[in-house]
Amino acid sequence: MSDSNSNSPSLDELRRAFDTQLATAIQSANVQPVRDRYLGRKDGLITRLLKDLGTVPPEQRRERGAAANTFKAYVEQRIEEAAAAVREAAQRAALERDSLDVTLPGRRPTLGRRHPLTLVRDRLEAIFTRMGFAIVEGPEIEDEWHCFDALNMPAEHPARDMQDTLYLARPVKGESGRPDDLRTLLRTHTSAVQIRYMETHQPPIRIVVPGRVYRRDDLDLTHSPAFGQVEALVVGEGISMAHLKGTLLAFVREMFAGSSRVRFRPSFFPYTEPSAEIDISCWQCDGAGCPMCKRTGWIEIGGCGMVHPAVFEAVGYDTEKYTGFAWGLGIERIAMLRHQVGDIRLFYENDLRFLEQFPH
Ligand code: 2NL
C-alpha cells in the first residue's frame, strides 16, 4: 500500500475520473464545474491533495509531491484545451447559423397594383385634367338641401323615391348650422358636391367630381348599394349642348376607342333640361351589332343634360347670364364594360385571382 491514507483514491483513479468528467463536460459545453472541482482554490481536489502533502511521511513527500504536481499540470492543460475546443465549437456554430449564401436568387417583393375601379377613375381624371377640368371632392354624408332640394327635387318629388338612401340620426337641435328640418343622409350622387362648389365659386367653372355614392338597392349582378360615380359640370356664358356633346365625344374617344361615336337619347332628370342618356357606339363591333351591345350597336354609359335654371337659382347664379351642362356616369359600369366583367360584386370581394388580371 503506497498511499498514506488508504481511503483516498490513487492518482491513477483520479485521472481516469477526471478524463471521464471532462469528456462529458465538453459534450455539454460546460467545462467550468470540472475546473472548479479539481483546481478550485479552496475545495479543489488537487488543491487539497497538495495541502495534504504535509501529512505524508517525509521520505515519500518528494515523490508524492512531484506526482501531484504532474497531475495538476496535466489537469490544467486538459482543461485549457477543453475550454478552447468548446469556444471554437461555439464559434463554428455561430458562423454556420449567421452565414448567408450570397449566391441565392433574390426574393422579389410582391408589387401592389391599383384596383380596377381606381384604374378607371385615374384614367378618367387624367383625360379631363388635360381638358382643363379641376377634380373636386366632397363629403359622403350630406344634407337634403345639397343632395335634393338644390337639385330641383323638393320633398315629395317622385324622383326622391328612385334615389332613396340611408338617413342618419338627426343632429341634436342647435348643434348644426342647418335649419331643423334638413335631414342628414348618405349622398345618392356627387351632384351635392357641385352644389357646394357653385355656392362658393362664380362661373366660369369646369369641374369633375368623382366619389362614392349610396342608394337603397339590393346587391345583384349590376347593382350595389354603394358605388362609384363621376359627374362633370361646366358653367359659363354661352355654354350649349354642342359643348356637351363635343366634350363627351373627346372623352369617349380617349377612354374607349378612337373611332367611337356618341348618341343622345331623350330622357328626364329633375336637374337638367333637356336631358339625355349617353350611348356610345359599341367598341367591339363598331356599331354593327354583337352580343356585347345586345345587337343594337350602342352601349349606354351614363346620363347628361343642360343644367336646369332652378339649380342655378338655388345657388344664386344669374340664369339670364349663365348656362351649363352636366353629366354623370357610374365607375363600376365603365369598368365592367371596358373589361367585360359580368358581376359587379367581383369589384368588392378583393379576391386576388380577380384583381391580378388587371394591369399595374
Ligand atoms: C347618371 C346621370 C347625371 C347630372 C348627372 C348634374 C349635376 C348638377 C346639375 C345638373 Cl350640379 N346635373 N348632374 C346631370 C345629368 C345626369 O347623371 O346616369 N348618373 C350615373
mmCIF file of N, CA and C in Angstrom, residues 73-201:
data_model
loop_
_atom_site.group_PDB
_atom_site.id
_atom_site.type_symbol
_atom_site.label_atom_id
_atom_site.label_comp_id
_atom_site.label_asym_id
_atom_site.label_seq_id
_atom_site.Cartn_x
_atom_site.Cartn_y
_atom_site.Cartn_z
ATOM 1 N N ALA A 73 -0.516 19.690 -13.513
ATOM 2 C CA ALA A 73 -0.167 20.263 -14.819
ATOM 3 C C ALA A 73 -1.010 19.614 -15.918
ATOM 4 N N TYR A 74 -1.176 18.288 -15.780
ATOM 5 C CA TYR A 74 -1.985 17.558 -16.753
ATOM 6 C C TYR A 74 -3.411 18.107 -16.776
ATOM 7 N N VAL A 75 -4.006 18.261 -15.594
ATOM 8 C CA VAL A 75 -5.392 18.742 -15.488
ATOM 9 C C VAL A 75 -5.514 20.149 -16.073
ATOM 10 N N GLU A 76 -4.537 21.007 -15.712
ATOM 11 C CA GLU A 76 -4.601 22.385 -16.219
ATOM 12 C C GLU A 76 -4.575 22.411 -17.749
ATOM 13 N N GLN A 77 -3.692 21.588 -18.291
ATOM 14 C CA GLN A 77 -3.568 21.605 -19.749
ATOM 15 C C GLN A 77 -4.826 21.060 -20.420
ATOM 16 N N ARG A 78 -5.338 19.946 -19.870
ATOM 17 C CA ARG A 78 -6.542 19.361 -20.471
ATOM 18 C C ARG A 78 -7.730 20.318 -20.373
ATOM 19 N N ILE A 79 -7.842 21.012 -19.238
ATOM 20 C CA ILE A 79 -8.942 21.961 -19.056
ATOM 21 C C ILE A 79 -8.820 23.090 -20.083
ATOM 22 N N GLU A 80 -7.623 23.586 -20.242
ATOM 23 C CA GLU A 80 -7.412 24.677 -21.185
ATOM 24 C C GLU A 80 -7.776 24.246 -22.597
ATOM 25 N N GLU A 81 -7.317 23.043 -22.972
ATOM 26 C CA GLU A 81 -7.657 22.520 -24.310
ATOM 27 C C GLU A 81 -9.169 22.383 -24.469
ATOM 28 N N ALA A 82 -9.793 21.853 -23.407
ATOM 29 C CA ALA A 82 -11.243 21.629 -23.480
ATOM 30 C C ALA A 82 -11.990 22.959 -23.637
ATOM 31 N N ALA A 83 -11.565 23.965 -22.867
ATOM 32 C CA ALA A 83 -12.233 25.263 -22.959
ATOM 33 C C ALA A 83 -12.078 25.829 -24.367
ATOM 34 N N ALA A 84 -10.861 25.675 -24.923
ATOM 35 C CA ALA A 84 -10.618 26.169 -26.282
ATOM 36 C C ALA A 84 -11.513 25.440 -27.275
ATOM 37 N N ALA A 85 -11.623 24.114 -27.108
ATOM 38 C CA ALA A 85 -12.441 23.311 -28.024
ATOM 39 C C ALA A 85 -13.898 23.774 -27.964
ATOM 40 N N VAL A 86 -14.385 24.012 -26.746
ATOM 41 C CA VAL A 86 -15.774 24.441 -26.584
ATOM 42 C C VAL A 86 -15.974 25.811 -27.240
ATOM 43 N N ARG A 87 -15.002 26.736 -27.010
ATOM 44 C CA ARG A 87 -15.105 28.073 -27.630
ATOM 45 C C ARG A 87 -15.151 27.968 -29.142
ATOM 46 N N GLU A 88 -14.268 27.153 -29.696
ATOM 47 C CA GLU A 88 -14.225 27.015 -31.163
ATOM 48 C C GLU A 88 -15.524 26.427 -31.707
ATOM 49 N N ALA A 89 -16.040 25.433 -30.994
ATOM 50 C CA ALA A 89 -17.287 24.807 -31.456
ATOM 51 C C ALA A 89 -18.414 25.840 -31.476
ATOM 52 N N ALA A 90 -18.447 26.673 -30.443
ATOM 53 C CA ALA A 90 -19.493 27.696 -30.369
ATOM 54 C C ALA A 90 -19.340 28.686 -31.514
ATOM 55 N N GLN A 91 -18.081 29.045 -31.799
ATOM 56 C CA GLN A 91 -17.827 29.977 -32.893
ATOM 57 C C GLN A 91 -18.270 29.393 -34.230
ATOM 58 N N ARG A 92 -17.916 28.121 -34.422
ATOM 59 C CA ARG A 92 -18.290 27.454 -35.681
ATOM 60 C C ARG A 92 -19.805 27.437 -35.836
ATOM 61 N N ALA A 93 -20.500 27.109 -34.730
ATOM 62 C CA ALA A 93 -21.970 27.032 -34.784
ATOM 63 C C ALA A 93 -22.558 28.404 -35.115
ATOM 64 N N ALA A 94 -21.980 29.447 -34.492
ATOM 65 C CA ALA A 94 -22.495 30.795 -34.736
ATOM 66 C C ALA A 94 -22.283 31.194 -36.194
ATOM 67 N N LEU A 95 -21.100 30.857 -36.714
ATOM 68 C CA LEU A 95 -20.800 31.183 -38.108
ATOM 69 C C LEU A 95 -21.804 30.524 -39.045
ATOM 70 N N GLU A 96 -22.060 29.239 -38.732
ATOM 71 C CA GLU A 96 -22.969 28.495 -39.589
ATOM 72 C C GLU A 96 -24.376 29.078 -39.522
ATOM 73 N N ARG A 97 -24.771 29.425 -38.293
ATOM 74 C CA ARG A 97 -26.110 29.957 -38.088
ATOM 75 C C ARG A 97 -26.278 31.308 -38.794
ATOM 76 N N ASP A 98 -25.250 32.147 -38.695
ATOM 77 C CA ASP A 98 -25.371 33.506 -39.222
ATOM 78 C C ASP A 98 -24.901 33.638 -40.662
ATOM 79 N N SER A 99 -24.480 32.533 -41.248
ATOM 80 C CA SER A 99 -23.909 32.664 -42.588
ATOM 81 C C SER A 99 -25.025 32.966 -43.581
ATOM 82 N N LEU A 100 -24.699 33.683 -44.644
ATOM 83 C CA LEU A 100 -25.692 33.866 -45.683
ATOM 84 C C LEU A 100 -25.085 33.561 -47.030
ATOM 85 N N ASP A 101 -25.927 32.933 -47.843
ATOM 86 C CA ASP A 101 -25.457 32.487 -49.152
ATOM 87 C C ASP A 101 -25.763 33.598 -50.152
ATOM 88 N N VAL A 102 -24.687 34.305 -50.508
ATOM 89 C CA VAL A 102 -24.911 35.452 -51.403
ATOM 90 C C VAL A 102 -25.190 35.012 -52.834
ATOM 91 N N THR A 103 -25.094 33.709 -53.084
ATOM 92 C CA THR A 103 -25.370 33.243 -54.452
ATOM 93 C C THR A 103 -26.839 32.861 -54.634
ATOM 94 N N LEU A 104 -27.632 32.861 -53.507
ATOM 95 C CA LEU A 104 -29.056 32.525 -53.648
ATOM 96 C C LEU A 104 -29.770 33.588 -54.482
ATOM 97 N N PRO A 105 -30.764 33.193 -55.276
ATOM 98 C CA PRO A 105 -31.513 34.204 -56.023
ATOM 99 C C PRO A 105 -32.286 35.113 -55.059
ATOM 100 N N GLY A 106 -32.481 36.357 -55.392
ATOM 101 C CA GLY A 106 -33.188 37.299 -54.532
ATOM 102 C C GLY A 106 -34.660 36.970 -54.429
ATOM 103 N N ARG A 107 -35.281 37.455 -53.347
ATOM 104 C CA ARG A 107 -36.725 37.271 -53.207
ATOM 105 C C ARG A 107 -37.411 38.544 -53.684
ATOM 106 N N ARG A 108 -38.159 38.443 -54.758
ATOM 107 C CA ARG A 108 -38.801 39.617 -55.338
ATOM 108 C C ARG A 108 -40.006 40.019 -54.485
ATOM 109 N N PRO A 109 -40.053 41.237 -53.987
ATOM 110 C CA PRO A 109 -41.224 41.635 -53.192
ATOM 111 C C PRO A 109 -42.459 41.708 -54.089
ATOM 112 N N THR A 110 -43.610 41.238 -53.550
ATOM 113 C CA THR A 110 -44.813 41.308 -54.376
ATOM 114 C C THR A 110 -45.232 42.768 -54.512
ATOM 115 N N LEU A 111 -45.474 43.157 -55.737
ATOM 116 C CA LEU A 111 -45.775 44.547 -56.039
ATOM 117 C C LEU A 111 -47.286 44.745 -56.013
ATOM 118 N N GLY A 112 -47.751 45.719 -55.285
ATOM 119 C CA GLY A 112 -49.184 46.006 -55.268
ATOM 120 C C GLY A 112 -49.626 46.586 -56.602
ATOM 121 N N ARG A 113 -50.918 46.665 -56.771
ATOM 122 C CA ARG A 113 -51.433 47.242 -58.020
ATOM 123 C C ARG A 113 -52.708 48.008 -57.719
ATOM 124 N N ARG A 114 -53.083 48.855 -58.661
ATOM 125 C CA ARG A 114 -54.298 49.632 -58.451
ATOM 126 C C ARG A 114 -55.533 48.753 -58.701
ATOM 127 N N HIS A 115 -56.582 49.018 -57.925
ATOM 128 C CA HIS A 115 -57.846 48.322 -58.108
ATOM 129 C C HIS A 115 -58.440 48.742 -59.456
ATOM 130 N N PRO A 116 -59.132 47.809 -60.159
ATOM 131 C CA PRO A 116 -59.690 48.161 -61.470
ATOM 132 C C PRO A 116 -60.573 49.418 -61.436
ATOM 133 N N LEU A 117 -61.292 49.630 -60.331
ATOM 134 C CA LEU A 117 -62.123 50.838 -60.248
ATOM 135 C C LEU A 117 -61.248 52.088 -60.146
ATOM 136 N N THR A 118 -60.117 51.933 -59.465
ATOM 137 C CA THR A 118 -59.171 53.057 -59.369
ATOM 138 C C THR A 118 -58.549 53.332 -60.730
ATOM 139 N N LEU A 119 -58.267 52.265 -61.484
ATOM 140 C CA LEU A 119 -57.707 52.432 -62.830
ATOM 141 C C LEU A 119 -58.638 53.286 -63.693
ATOM 142 N N VAL A 120 -59.930 52.953 -63.653
ATOM 143 C CA VAL A 120 -60.902 53.691 -64.473
ATOM 144 C C VAL A 120 -60.973 55.148 -64.015
ATOM 145 N N ARG A 121 -61.054 55.324 -62.697
ATOM 146 C CA ARG A 121 -61.171 56.684 -62.162
ATOM 147 C C ARG A 121 -59.926 57.519 -62.505
ATOM 148 N N ASP A 122 -58.738 56.927 -62.328
ATOM 149 C CA ASP A 122 -57.497 57.655 -62.624
ATOM 150 C C ASP A 122 -57.435 58.058 -64.096
ATOM 151 N N ARG A 123 -57.851 57.118 -64.966
ATOM 152 C CA ARG A 123 -57.812 57.368 -66.402
ATOM 153 C C ARG A 123 -58.760 58.505 -66.779
ATOM 154 N N LEU A 124 -59.947 58.424 -66.196
ATOM 155 C CA LEU A 124 -60.945 59.454 -66.439
ATOM 156 C C LEU A 124 -60.467 60.826 -65.950
ATOM 157 N N GLU A 125 -59.872 60.845 -64.770
ATOM 158 C CA GLU A 125 -59.373 62.110 -64.223
ATOM 159 C C GLU A 125 -58.259 62.676 -65.099
ATOM 160 N N ALA A 126 -57.396 61.770 -65.605
ATOM 161 C CA ALA A 126 -56.284 62.232 -66.449
ATOM 162 C C ALA A 126 -56.817 62.871 -67.727
ATOM 163 N N ILE A 127 -57.836 62.236 -68.325
ATOM 164 C CA ILE A 127 -58.395 62.764 -69.576
ATOM 165 C C ILE A 127 -58.994 64.143 -69.353
ATOM 166 N N PHE A 128 -59.775 64.290 -68.266
ATOM 167 C CA PHE A 128 -60.440 65.578 -68.051
ATOM 168 C C PHE A 128 -59.502 66.646 -67.499
ATOM 169 N N THR A 129 -58.478 66.228 -66.791
ATOM 170 C CA THR A 129 -57.489 67.212 -66.333
ATOM 171 C C THR A 129 -56.835 67.866 -67.542
ATOM 172 N N ARG A 130 -56.524 67.033 -68.550
ATOM 173 C CA ARG A 130 -55.897 67.598 -69.752
ATOM 174 C C ARG A 130 -56.844 68.517 -70.514
ATOM 175 N N MET A 131 -58.171 68.302 -70.330
ATOM 176 C CA MET A 131 -59.142 69.187 -70.989
ATOM 177 C C MET A 131 -59.395 70.442 -70.157
ATOM 178 N N GLY A 132 -58.685 70.603 -69.053
ATOM 179 C CA GLY A 132 -58.810 71.843 -68.286
ATOM 180 C C GLY A 132 -59.799 71.778 -67.128
ATOM 181 N N PHE A 133 -60.270 70.574 -66.799
ATOM 182 C CA PHE A 133 -61.205 70.434 -65.677
ATOM 183 C C PHE A 133 -60.431 70.323 -64.364
ATOM 184 N N ALA A 134 -61.021 70.832 -63.297
ATOM 185 C CA ALA A 134 -60.461 70.617 -61.959
ATOM 186 C C ALA A 134 -61.165 69.416 -61.332
ATOM 187 N N ILE A 135 -60.428 68.622 -60.561
ATOM 188 C CA ILE A 135 -61.026 67.486 -59.855
ATOM 189 C C ILE A 135 -61.429 67.973 -58.467
ATOM 190 N N VAL A 136 -62.695 67.742 -58.115
ATOM 191 C CA VAL A 136 -63.208 68.251 -56.837
ATOM 192 C C VAL A 136 -63.860 67.104 -56.069
ATOM 193 N N GLU A 137 -63.649 67.070 -54.758
ATOM 194 C CA GLU A 137 -64.298 66.050 -53.927
ATOM 195 C C GLU A 137 -65.083 66.712 -52.793
ATOM 196 N N GLY A 138 -65.990 65.932 -52.210
ATOM 197 C CA GLY A 138 -66.790 66.488 -51.114
ATOM 198 C C GLY A 138 -67.273 65.391 -50.191
ATOM 199 N N PRO A 139 -68.070 65.754 -49.178
ATOM 200 C CA PRO A 139 -68.473 64.789 -48.138
ATOM 201 C C PRO A 139 -69.458 63.727 -48.642
ATOM 202 N N GLU A 140 -69.333 62.516 -48.082
ATOM 203 C CA GLU A 140 -70.287 61.450 -48.416
ATOM 204 C C GLU A 140 -71.541 61.583 -47.553
ATOM 205 N N ILE A 141 -71.393 62.157 -46.381
ATOM 206 C CA ILE A 141 -72.564 62.448 -45.536
ATOM 207 C C ILE A 141 -73.033 63.847 -45.909
ATOM 208 N N GLU A 142 -74.258 63.921 -46.360
ATOM 209 C CA GLU A 142 -74.783 65.181 -46.900
ATOM 210 C C GLU A 142 -76.052 65.584 -46.177
ATOM 211 N N ASP A 143 -76.568 66.743 -46.534
ATOM 212 C CA ASP A 143 -77.891 67.123 -46.050
ATOM 213 C C ASP A 143 -78.830 67.167 -47.259
ATOM 214 N N GLU A 144 -80.125 67.173 -46.947
ATOM 215 C CA GLU A 144 -81.136 67.120 -48.016
ATOM 216 C C GLU A 144 -81.034 68.285 -48.993
ATOM 217 N N TRP A 145 -80.592 69.409 -48.505
ATOM 218 C CA TRP A 145 -80.522 70.588 -49.373
ATOM 219 C C TRP A 145 -79.555 70.325 -50.536
ATOM 220 N N HIS A 146 -78.317 69.929 -50.199
ATOM 221 C CA HIS A 146 -77.308 69.763 -51.250
ATOM 222 C C HIS A 146 -77.562 68.538 -52.117
ATOM 223 N N CYS A 147 -78.212 67.528 -51.516
ATOM 224 C CA CYS A 147 -78.423 66.287 -52.282
ATOM 225 C C CYS A 147 -79.700 66.348 -53.120
ATOM 226 N N PHE A 148 -80.730 67.035 -52.617
ATOM 227 C CA PHE A 148 -82.028 67.009 -53.298
ATOM 228 C C PHE A 148 -82.621 68.389 -53.602
ATOM 229 N N ASP A 149 -82.917 69.172 -52.557
ATOM 230 C CA ASP A 149 -83.661 70.428 -52.776
ATOM 231 C C ASP A 149 -82.996 71.329 -53.811
ATOM 232 N N ALA A 150 -81.693 71.537 -53.672
ATOM 233 C CA ALA A 150 -80.992 72.456 -54.577
ATOM 234 C C ALA A 150 -80.936 71.904 -55.998
ATOM 235 N N LEU A 151 -81.206 70.589 -56.141
ATOM 236 C CA LEU A 151 -81.162 69.962 -57.461
ATOM 237 C C LEU A 151 -82.569 69.812 -58.039
ATOM 238 N N ASN A 152 -83.455 70.710 -57.603
ATOM 239 C CA ASN A 152 -84.810 70.727 -58.149
ATOM 240 C C ASN A 152 -85.597 69.465 -57.791
ATOM 241 N N MET A 153 -85.273 68.915 -56.628
ATOM 242 C CA MET A 153 -86.010 67.743 -56.129
ATOM 243 C C MET A 153 -86.537 68.074 -54.738
ATOM 244 N N PRO A 154 -87.594 68.865 -54.645
ATOM 245 C CA PRO A 154 -88.127 69.209 -53.319
ATOM 246 C C PRO A 154 -88.723 67.971 -52.643
ATOM 247 N N ALA A 155 -88.979 68.079 -51.347
ATOM 248 C CA ALA A 155 -89.607 66.975 -50.622
ATOM 249 C C ALA A 155 -90.867 66.544 -51.361
ATOM 250 N N GLU A 156 -91.146 65.281 -51.345
ATOM 251 C CA GLU A 156 -92.312 64.688 -52.019
ATOM 252 C C GLU A 156 -92.146 64.588 -53.533
ATOM 253 N N HIS A 157 -91.005 65.043 -54.085
ATOM 254 C CA HIS A 157 -90.779 64.853 -55.519
ATOM 255 C C HIS A 157 -90.571 63.359 -55.785
ATOM 256 N N PRO A 158 -91.272 62.810 -56.794
ATOM 257 C CA PRO A 158 -91.166 61.354 -57.024
ATOM 258 C C PRO A 158 -89.731 60.891 -57.304
ATOM 259 N N ALA A 159 -88.877 61.785 -57.817
ATOM 260 C CA ALA A 159 -87.500 61.365 -58.097
ATOM 261 C C ALA A 159 -86.760 60.980 -56.828
ATOM 262 N N ARG A 160 -87.254 61.446 -55.689
ATOM 263 C CA ARG A 160 -86.573 61.085 -54.436
ATOM 264 C C ARG A 160 -86.740 59.601 -54.115
ATOM 265 N N ASP A 161 -87.854 59.026 -54.579
ATOM 266 C CA ASP A 161 -88.072 57.598 -54.338
ATOM 267 C C ASP A 161 -87.033 56.763 -55.065
ATOM 268 N N MET A 162 -86.696 57.201 -56.286
ATOM 269 C CA MET A 162 -85.722 56.439 -57.077
ATOM 270 C C MET A 162 -84.309 56.601 -56.521
ATOM 271 N N GLN A 163 -84.137 57.644 -55.732
ATOM 272 C CA GLN A 163 -82.824 57.833 -55.110
ATOM 273 C C GLN A 163 -82.965 57.731 -53.601
ATOM 274 N N ASP A 164 -83.690 56.698 -53.160
ATOM 275 C CA ASP A 164 -83.832 56.512 -51.722
ATOM 276 C C ASP A 164 -82.468 56.124 -51.159
ATOM 277 N N THR A 165 -82.224 56.548 -49.932
ATOM 278 C CA THR A 165 -80.899 56.316 -49.361
ATOM 279 C C THR A 165 -81.015 56.088 -47.865
ATOM 280 N N LEU A 166 -79.904 56.034 -47.199
ATOM 281 C CA LEU A 166 -79.885 55.873 -45.747
ATOM 282 C C LEU A 166 -79.894 57.249 -45.087
ATOM 283 N N TYR A 167 -80.868 57.478 -44.222
ATOM 284 C CA TYR A 167 -80.915 58.723 -43.462
ATOM 285 C C TYR A 167 -80.246 58.497 -42.115
ATOM 286 N N LEU A 168 -79.448 59.449 -41.702
ATOM 287 C CA LEU A 168 -78.742 59.308 -40.431
ATOM 288 C C LEU A 168 -79.549 59.952 -39.314
ATOM 289 N N ALA A 169 -79.197 59.607 -38.084
ATOM 290 C CA ALA A 169 -79.892 60.186 -36.928
ATOM 291 C C ALA A 169 -79.811 61.707 -37.023
ATOM 292 N N ARG A 170 -80.895 62.369 -36.639
ATOM 293 C CA ARG A 170 -80.893 63.831 -36.662
ATOM 294 C C ARG A 170 -79.833 64.373 -35.718
ATOM 295 N N PRO A 171 -79.165 65.414 -36.110
ATOM 296 C CA PRO A 171 -78.237 66.034 -35.151
ATOM 297 C C PRO A 171 -79.027 66.650 -34.006
ATOM 298 N N VAL A 172 -78.401 66.747 -32.854
ATOM 299 C CA VAL A 172 -79.060 67.378 -31.714
ATOM 300 C C VAL A 172 -79.406 68.811 -32.101
ATOM 301 N N LYS A 173 -80.591 69.239 -31.707
ATOM 302 C CA LYS A 173 -81.070 70.566 -32.092
ATOM 303 C C LYS A 173 -80.049 71.643 -31.716
ATOM 304 N N GLY A 174 -79.765 72.492 -32.651
ATOM 305 C CA GLY A 174 -78.862 73.596 -32.374
ATOM 306 C C GLY A 174 -77.392 73.268 -32.582
ATOM 307 N N GLU A 175 -77.087 71.983 -32.767
ATOM 308 C CA GLU A 175 -75.687 71.580 -32.894
ATOM 309 C C GLU A 175 -75.152 71.883 -34.289
ATOM 310 N N SER A 176 -76.016 71.750 -35.293
ATOM 311 C CA SER A 176 -75.572 72.040 -36.654
ATOM 312 C C SER A 176 -76.017 73.434 -37.051
ATOM 313 N N GLY A 177 -75.414 73.940 -38.091
ATOM 314 C CA GLY A 177 -75.791 75.272 -38.542
ATOM 315 C C GLY A 177 -77.013 75.247 -39.443
ATOM 316 N N ARG A 178 -77.518 74.017 -39.731
ATOM 317 C CA ARG A 178 -78.623 73.909 -40.696
ATOM 318 C C ARG A 178 -79.975 74.144 -40.038
ATOM 319 N N PRO A 179 -80.957 74.501 -40.873
ATOM 320 C CA PRO A 179 -82.318 74.565 -40.323
ATOM 321 C C PRO A 179 -82.732 73.200 -39.794
ATOM 322 N N ASP A 180 -83.621 73.173 -38.824
ATOM 323 C CA ASP A 180 -84.007 71.928 -38.157
ATOM 324 C C ASP A 180 -84.599 70.883 -39.089
ATOM 325 N N ASP A 181 -85.270 71.334 -40.155
ATOM 326 C CA ASP A 181 -85.994 70.369 -40.971
ATOM 327 C C ASP A 181 -85.115 69.736 -42.053
ATOM 328 N N LEU A 182 -83.807 70.011 -42.034
ATOM 329 C CA LEU A 182 -82.913 69.372 -43.003
ATOM 330 C C LEU A 182 -82.349 68.092 -42.413
ATOM 331 N N ARG A 183 -82.664 66.984 -43.061
ATOM 332 C CA ARG A 183 -82.153 65.728 -42.541
ATOM 333 C C ARG A 183 -80.772 65.433 -43.106
ATOM 334 N N THR A 184 -80.054 64.532 -42.440
ATOM 335 C CA THR A 184 -78.709 64.145 -42.855
ATOM 336 C C THR A 184 -78.779 62.759 -43.489
ATOM 337 N N LEU A 185 -78.040 62.569 -44.575
ATOM 338 C CA LEU A 185 -78.158 61.304 -45.318
ATOM 339 C C LEU A 185 -76.843 60.955 -46.008
ATOM 340 N N LEU A 186 -76.784 59.742 -46.537
ATOM 341 C CA LEU A 186 -75.645 59.367 -47.378
ATOM 342 C C LEU A 186 -75.968 59.830 -48.790
ATOM 343 N N ARG A 187 -75.080 60.575 -49.422
ATOM 344 C CA ARG A 187 -75.365 61.184 -50.727
ATOM 345 C C ARG A 187 -75.681 60.110 -51.766
ATOM 346 N N THR A 188 -76.621 60.423 -52.654
ATOM 347 C CA THR A 188 -77.032 59.477 -53.690
ATOM 348 C C THR A 188 -76.331 59.760 -55.009
ATOM 349 N N HIS A 189 -75.705 60.901 -55.105
ATOM 350 C CA HIS A 189 -74.933 61.269 -56.295
ATOM 351 C C HIS A 189 -73.920 62.332 -55.872
ATOM 352 N N THR A 190 -72.902 62.539 -56.704
ATOM 353 C CA THR A 190 -71.910 63.541 -56.310
ATOM 354 C C THR A 190 -72.365 64.951 -56.692
ATOM 355 N N SER A 191 -73.571 65.064 -57.277
ATOM 356 C CA SER A 191 -74.105 66.397 -57.610
ATOM 357 C C SER A 191 -74.087 67.336 -56.406
ATOM 358 N N ALA A 192 -74.264 66.743 -55.210
ATOM 359 C CA ALA A 192 -74.257 67.562 -53.989
ATOM 360 C C ALA A 192 -72.954 68.362 -53.885
ATOM 361 N N VAL A 193 -71.858 67.752 -54.345
ATOM 362 C CA VAL A 193 -70.562 68.446 -54.292
ATOM 363 C C VAL A 193 -70.545 69.625 -55.271
ATOM 364 N N GLN A 194 -71.180 69.410 -56.462
ATOM 365 C CA GLN A 194 -71.237 70.508 -57.435
ATOM 366 C C GLN A 194 -72.032 71.684 -56.869
ATOM 367 N N ILE A 195 -73.131 71.372 -56.134
ATOM 368 C CA ILE A 195 -73.905 72.440 -55.496
ATOM 369 C C ILE A 195 -73.016 73.224 -54.528
ATOM 370 N N ARG A 196 -72.291 72.475 -53.687
ATOM 371 C CA ARG A 196 -71.387 73.136 -52.736
ATOM 372 C C ARG A 196 -70.359 74.000 -53.474
ATOM 373 N N TYR A 197 -69.872 73.476 -54.585
ATOM 374 C CA TYR A 197 -68.849 74.212 -55.345
ATOM 375 C C TYR A 197 -69.426 75.503 -55.923
ATOM 376 N N MET A 198 -70.660 75.396 -56.467
ATOM 377 C CA MET A 198 -71.285 76.593 -57.050
ATOM 378 C C MET A 198 -71.631 77.613 -55.968
ATOM 379 N N GLU A 199 -71.948 77.121 -54.758
ATOM 380 C CA GLU A 199 -72.256 78.048 -53.658
ATOM 381 C C GLU A 199 -71.041 78.883 -53.267
ATOM 382 N N THR A 200 -69.853 78.364 -53.574
ATOM 383 C CA THR A 200 -68.635 79.058 -53.124
ATOM 384 C C THR A 200 -67.776 79.578 -54.272
ATOM 385 N N HIS A 201 -68.169 79.291 -55.524
ATOM 386 C CA HIS A 201 -67.381 79.774 -56.669
ATOM 387 C C HIS A 201 -68.310 80.419 -57.701
#
